[in-house]
PDB file of C-alpha atoms in Angstrom:
ATOM      1  CA  UNK A   1     105.242 112.851  92.177  1.00  0.00           C
ATOM      2  CA  UNK A   2     109.221 111.925  92.148  1.00  0.00           C
ATOM      3  CA  UNK A   3     108.543 108.772  93.864  1.00  0.00           C
ATOM      4  CA  UNK A   4     106.035 107.426  91.555  1.00  0.00           C
ATOM      5  CA  UNK A   5     108.199 108.559  88.705  1.00  0.00           C
ATOM      6  CA  UNK A   6     111.380 106.646  90.403  1.00  0.00           C
ATOM      7  CA  UNK A   7     109.426 103.607  90.757  1.00  0.00           C
ATOM      8  CA  UNK A   8     108.038 103.587  87.060  1.00  0.00           C
ATOM      9  CA  UNK A   9     111.908 103.841  86.840  1.00  0.00           C
ATOM     10  CA  UNK A  10     112.087 100.687  88.280  1.00  0.00           C
ATOM     11  CA  UNK A  11     109.744  98.796  86.364  1.00  0.00           C
ATOM     12  CA  UNK A  12     110.178  95.940  84.273  1.00  0.00           C
ATOM     13  CA  UNK A  13     109.611  97.976  80.876  1.00  0.00           C
ATOM     14  CA  UNK A  14     112.736 100.117  81.932  1.00  0.00           C
ATOM     15  CA  UNK A  15     114.974  97.415  83.789  1.00  0.00           C
ATOM     16  CA  UNK A  16     114.337  94.361  81.439  1.00  0.00           C
ATOM     17  CA  UNK A  17     115.851  91.399  83.739  1.00  0.00           C
ATOM     18  CA  UNK A  18     115.860  90.886  87.287  1.00  0.00           C
ATOM     19  CA  UNK A  19     119.888  91.363  87.232  1.00  0.00           C
ATOM     20  CA  UNK A  20     119.132  95.120  85.792  1.00  0.00           C
ATOM     21  CA  UNK A  21     116.479  95.576  88.997  1.00  0.00           C
ATOM     22  CA  UNK A  22     118.821  94.773  91.812  1.00  0.00           C
ATOM     23  CA  UNK A  23     121.458  96.792  90.181  1.00  0.00           C
ATOM     24  CA  UNK A  24     119.421  99.651  90.411  1.00  0.00           C
ATOM     25  CA  UNK A  25     118.026  98.775  93.689  1.00  0.00           C
ATOM     26  CA  UNK A  26     121.313  98.014  95.240  1.00  0.00           C
ATOM     27  CA  UNK A  27     122.663 101.169  93.357  1.00  0.00           C
ATOM     28  CA  UNK A  28     119.433 102.901  95.193  1.00  0.00           C
ATOM     29  CA  UNK A  29     119.484 104.770  92.106  1.00  0.00           C
ATOM     30  CA  UNK A  30     117.304 107.868  91.523  1.00  0.00           C
ATOM     31  CA  UNK A  31     115.464 108.465  87.883  1.00  0.00           C
ATOM     32  CA  UNK A  32     118.112 111.096  88.191  1.00  0.00           C
ATOM     33  CA  UNK A  33     120.958 108.526  88.766  1.00  0.00           C
ATOM     34  CA  UNK A  34     121.422 110.107  92.028  1.00  0.00           C
ATOM     35  CA  UNK A  35     121.665 107.619  95.166  1.00  0.00           C
ATOM     36  CA  UNK A  36     118.527 108.052  97.455  1.00  0.00           C
ATOM     37  CA  UNK A  37     119.231 109.812 100.331  1.00  0.00           C
ATOM     38  CA  UNK A  38     118.190 107.375 102.881  1.00  0.00           C
ATOM     39  CA  UNK A  39     120.617 104.884 101.469  1.00  0.00           C
ATOM     40  CA  UNK A  40     123.837 107.325 101.615  1.00  0.00           C
ATOM     41  CA  UNK A  41     123.779 106.341 105.124  1.00  0.00           C
ATOM     42  CA  UNK A  42     124.351 102.843 104.511  1.00  0.00           C
ATOM     43  CA  UNK A  43     126.200 103.648 101.540  1.00  0.00           C
ATOM     44  CA  UNK A  44     127.698 102.380  98.072  1.00  0.00           C
ATOM     45  CA  UNK A  45     129.939  99.262  99.845  1.00  0.00           C
ATOM     46  CA  UNK A  46     127.048  97.887 102.089  1.00  0.00           C
ATOM     47  CA  UNK A  47     124.597  98.426  99.231  1.00  0.00           C
ATOM     48  CA  UNK A  48     126.974  96.884  96.848  1.00  0.00           C
ATOM     49  CA  UNK A  49     126.949  93.626  99.383  1.00  0.00           C
ATOM     50  CA  UNK A  50     123.533  92.836  98.768  1.00  0.00           C
ATOM     51  CA  UNK A  51     123.553  92.081  95.288  1.00  0.00           C
ATOM     52  CA  UNK A  52     124.362  88.258  95.351  1.00  0.00           C
ATOM     53  CA  UNK A  53     121.978  87.430  97.803  1.00  0.00           C
ATOM     54  CA  UNK A  54     119.093  89.766  96.061  1.00  0.00           C
ATOM     55  CA  UNK A  55     120.278  88.069  92.165  1.00  0.00           C
ATOM     56  CA  UNK A  56     119.279  84.911  94.081  1.00  0.00           C
ATOM     57  CA  UNK A  57     115.591  85.582  94.504  1.00  0.00           C
ATOM     58  CA  UNK A  58     114.887  86.213  91.089  1.00  0.00           C
ATOM     59  CA  UNK A  59     113.460  82.910  90.311  1.00  0.00           C
ATOM     60  CA  UNK A  60     111.282  82.658  92.812  1.00  0.00           C
ATOM     61  CA  UNK A  61     107.535  83.959  92.326  1.00  0.00           C
ATOM     62  CA  UNK A  62     106.139  86.809  94.986  1.00  0.00           C
ATOM     63  CA  UNK A  63     102.360  86.698  95.502  1.00  0.00           C
ATOM     64  CA  UNK A  64     102.332  90.048  97.285  1.00  0.00           C
ATOM     65  CA  UNK A  65     104.678  92.604  98.551  1.00  0.00           C
ATOM     66  CA  UNK A  66     104.470  90.950 102.161  1.00  0.00           C
ATOM     67  CA  UNK A  67     106.090  88.022 100.426  1.00  0.00           C
ATOM     68  CA  UNK A  68     108.852  89.990  98.792  1.00  0.00           C
ATOM     69  CA  UNK A  69     109.692  92.363 101.217  1.00  0.00           C
ATOM     70  CA  UNK A  70     109.771  89.061 103.698  1.00  0.00           C
ATOM     71  CA  UNK A  71     112.747  87.143 101.154  1.00  0.00           C
ATOM     72  CA  UNK A  72     114.624  90.833 100.701  1.00  0.00           C
ATOM     73  CA  UNK A  73     114.488  90.901 104.338  1.00  0.00           C
ATOM     74  CA  UNK A  74     115.877  87.619 105.109  1.00  0.00           C
ATOM     75  CA  UNK A  75     118.781  87.857 102.201  1.00  0.00           C
ATOM     76  CA  UNK A  76     120.075  91.044 103.269  1.00  0.00           C
ATOM     77  CA  UNK A  77     119.712  91.715 106.459  1.00  0.00           C
ATOM     78  CA  UNK A  78     122.959  90.420 108.106  1.00  0.00           C
ATOM     79  CA  UNK A  79     124.755  92.857 106.411  1.00  0.00           C
ATOM     80  CA  UNK A  80     126.542  95.743 107.878  1.00  0.00           C
ATOM     81  CA  UNK A  81     124.664  98.596 108.246  1.00  0.00           C
ATOM     82  CA  UNK A  82     121.435  97.355 105.893  1.00  0.00           C
ATOM     83  CA  UNK A  83     118.622  98.478 108.545  1.00  0.00           C
ATOM     84  CA  UNK A  84     115.400  98.423 107.859  1.00  0.00           C
ATOM     85  CA  UNK A  85     114.446 101.329 106.088  1.00  0.00           C
ATOM     86  CA  UNK A  86     117.107 100.133 103.564  1.00  0.00           C
ATOM     87  CA  UNK A  87     115.327  96.833 103.148  1.00  0.00           C
ATOM     88  CA  UNK A  88     112.290  98.385 102.486  1.00  0.00           C
ATOM     89  CA  UNK A  89     113.285 100.119 100.095  1.00  0.00           C
ATOM     90  CA  UNK A  90     114.854  97.578  98.245  1.00  0.00           C
ATOM     91  CA  UNK A  91     112.192  95.452  98.185  1.00  0.00           C
ATOM     92  CA  UNK A  92     110.058  98.955  96.963  1.00  0.00           C
ATOM     93  CA  UNK A  93     112.409  99.281  94.327  1.00  0.00           C
ATOM     94  CA  UNK A  94     112.515  95.149  93.148  1.00  0.00           C
ATOM     95  CA  UNK A  95     108.660  95.558  93.276  1.00  0.00           C
ATOM     96  CA  UNK A  96     107.769  98.067  91.171  1.00  0.00           C
ATOM     97  CA  UNK A  97     110.160  95.892  89.023  1.00  0.00           C
ATOM     98  CA  UNK A  98     107.760  92.738  89.520  1.00  0.00           C
ATOM     99  CA  UNK A  99     104.461  94.673  89.746  1.00  0.00           C
ATOM    100  CA  UNK A 100     103.712  94.241  93.307  1.00  0.00           C
ATOM    101  CA  UNK A 101     103.932  97.031  95.653  1.00  0.00           C
ATOM    102  CA  UNK A 102     102.744  97.673  99.065  1.00  0.00           C
ATOM    103  CA  UNK A 103      98.599  97.630  99.865  1.00  0.00           C
ATOM    104  CA  UNK A 104     100.464  98.209 103.455  1.00  0.00           C
ATOM    105  CA  UNK A 105     102.108 101.027 105.409  1.00  0.00           C
ATOM    106  CA  UNK A 106     105.568  99.340 106.664  1.00  0.00           C
ATOM    107  CA  UNK A 107     106.880 100.641 109.757  1.00  0.00           C
ATOM    108  CA  UNK A 108     110.552 101.570 109.968  1.00  0.00           C
ATOM    109  CA  UNK A 109     112.176 105.072 111.880  1.00  0.00           C
ATOM    110  CA  UNK A 110     110.463 107.768 110.049  1.00  0.00           C
ATOM    111  CA  UNK A 111     107.611 106.032 109.110  1.00  0.00           C
ATOM    112  CA  UNK A 112     107.213 105.029 113.002  1.00  0.00           C
ATOM    113  CA  UNK A 113     107.587 108.121 114.086  1.00  0.00           C
ATOM    114  CA  UNK A 114     105.013 109.938 112.062  1.00  0.00           C
ATOM    115  CA  UNK A 115     102.296 106.885 113.052  1.00  0.00           C
ATOM    116  CA  UNK A 116     103.457 107.740 116.612  1.00  0.00           C
ATOM    117  CA  UNK A 117     102.449 111.366 116.361  1.00  0.00           C
ATOM    118  CA  UNK A 118      99.524 110.790 114.146  1.00  0.00           C
ATOM    119  CA  UNK A 119      98.286 108.287 117.355  1.00  0.00           C
ATOM    120  CA  UNK A 120      97.923 105.380 115.369  1.00  0.00           C
ATOM    121  CA  UNK A 121      98.143 102.513 117.203  1.00  0.00           C
ATOM    122  CA  UNK A 122     101.177 100.658 116.632  1.00  0.00           C
ATOM    123  CA  UNK A 123     101.248  98.089 119.427  1.00  0.00           C
ATOM    124  CA  UNK A 124     103.677  94.636 118.024  1.00  0.00           C
ATOM    125  CA  UNK A 125     102.944  95.346 114.354  1.00  0.00           C
ATOM    126  CA  UNK A 126     105.448  95.638 111.581  1.00  0.00           C
ATOM    127  CA  UNK A 127     102.903  97.300 109.248  1.00  0.00           C
ATOM    128  CA  UNK A 128      99.687  98.957 109.233  1.00  0.00           C
ATOM    129  CA  UNK A 129      96.547  98.414 106.751  1.00  0.00           C
ATOM    130  CA  UNK A 130      95.671 101.638 105.121  1.00  0.00           C
ATOM    131  CA  UNK A 131      92.062 101.816 106.709  1.00  0.00           C
ATOM    132  CA  UNK A 132      93.847 102.443 109.640  1.00  0.00           C
ATOM    133  CA  UNK A 133      94.737 105.890 108.952  1.00  0.00           C
ATOM    134  CA  UNK A 134      92.881 108.950 108.642  1.00  0.00           C
ATOM    135  CA  UNK A 135      90.536 109.420 105.609  1.00  0.00           C
ATOM    136  CA  UNK A 136      92.932 112.371 104.518  1.00  0.00           C
ATOM    137  CA  UNK A 137      95.211 109.416 103.356  1.00  0.00           C
ATOM    138  CA  UNK A 138      92.576 107.536 101.521  1.00  0.00           C
ATOM    139  CA  UNK A 139      93.423 108.547  97.683  1.00  0.00           C
ATOM    140  CA  UNK A 140      97.287 107.914  98.424  1.00  0.00           C
ATOM    141  CA  UNK A 141      98.784 104.698  97.832  1.00  0.00           C
ATOM    142  CA  UNK A 142     100.713 102.474 100.496  1.00  0.00           C
ATOM    143  CA  UNK A 143     103.636 103.241  99.675  1.00  0.00           C
ATOM    144  CA  UNK A 144     102.863 107.277  99.285  1.00  0.00           C
ATOM    145  CA  UNK A 145     101.390 107.364 102.663  1.00  0.00           C
ATOM    146  CA  UNK A 146     104.975 105.818 104.038  1.00  0.00           C
ATOM    147  CA  UNK A 147     106.916 108.259 101.940  1.00  0.00           C
ATOM    148  CA  UNK A 148     104.098 110.883 103.455  1.00  0.00           C
ATOM    149  CA  UNK A 149     104.751 109.628 107.405  1.00  0.00           C
ATOM    150  CA  UNK A 150     108.715 110.029 106.746  1.00  0.00           C
ATOM    151  CA  UNK A 151     108.881 113.351 105.325  1.00  0.00           C
ATOM    152  CA  UNK A 152     106.449 114.818 107.583  1.00  0.00           C
ATOM    153  CA  UNK A 153     106.443 113.270 110.610  1.00  0.00           C
ATOM    154  CA  UNK A 154     107.422 116.333 112.983  1.00  0.00           C
ATOM    155  CA  UNK A 155     104.801 118.264 111.474  1.00  0.00           C
ATOM    156  CA  UNK A 156     102.001 115.670 112.492  1.00  0.00           C
ATOM    157  CA  UNK A 157     103.146 116.494 116.346  1.00  0.00           C
ATOM    158  CA  UNK A 158     102.438 119.545 115.211  1.00  0.00           C
ATOM    159  CA  UNK A 159      99.284 119.108 114.397  1.00  0.00           C
ATOM    160  CA  UNK A 160      98.273 116.853 116.596  1.00  0.00           C
ATOM    161  CA  UNK A 161      99.464 119.069 119.392  1.00  0.00           C
ATOM    162  CA  UNK A 162      97.300 122.223 117.792  1.00  0.00           C
ATOM    163  CA  UNK A 163      94.316 119.473 117.672  1.00  0.00           C
ATOM    164  CA  UNK A 164      94.174 118.928 121.265  1.00  0.00           C
ATOM    165  CA  UNK A 165      94.809 122.561 122.588  1.00  0.00           C
ATOM    166  CA  UNK A 166      91.364 122.879 120.409  1.00  0.00           C
ATOM    167  CA  UNK A 167      89.031 120.310 122.139  1.00  0.00           C
TER     168      UNK A 167
END
């Protein structure tokens, strides 16, 4: 629920302009004004360095989230401390503004561990289709699955361990 509320906070209606959306993405601002915990590790100074390259993407059209994510990655990946998770989170917030949210689950530190703990095949993949997940995830949006995998990654190990013992 909180993530959905935060993404609505990033929407065009709330942000107004690309420049304002970039400003919110760079500040990694939740709707309560606090910095997303993930980006605290990156830091405000490093995130501030992403502003100019992200502003440069404002005139580009993105047909889907993957295209936006690739553009954000290309624009900011060389900035010290800006990691794969910061790139995804920034693209997600800008995607909410543009109305292009992921339809796949992107793999990075937390999601990667969660997916491994679920026993899913991730060989050489940067994302997974929603159909790759157990049916219990079917009611969720891809960004919600990503969030769930990050938060509960260690719980999947416990659940899978119990399941294996019962077999």
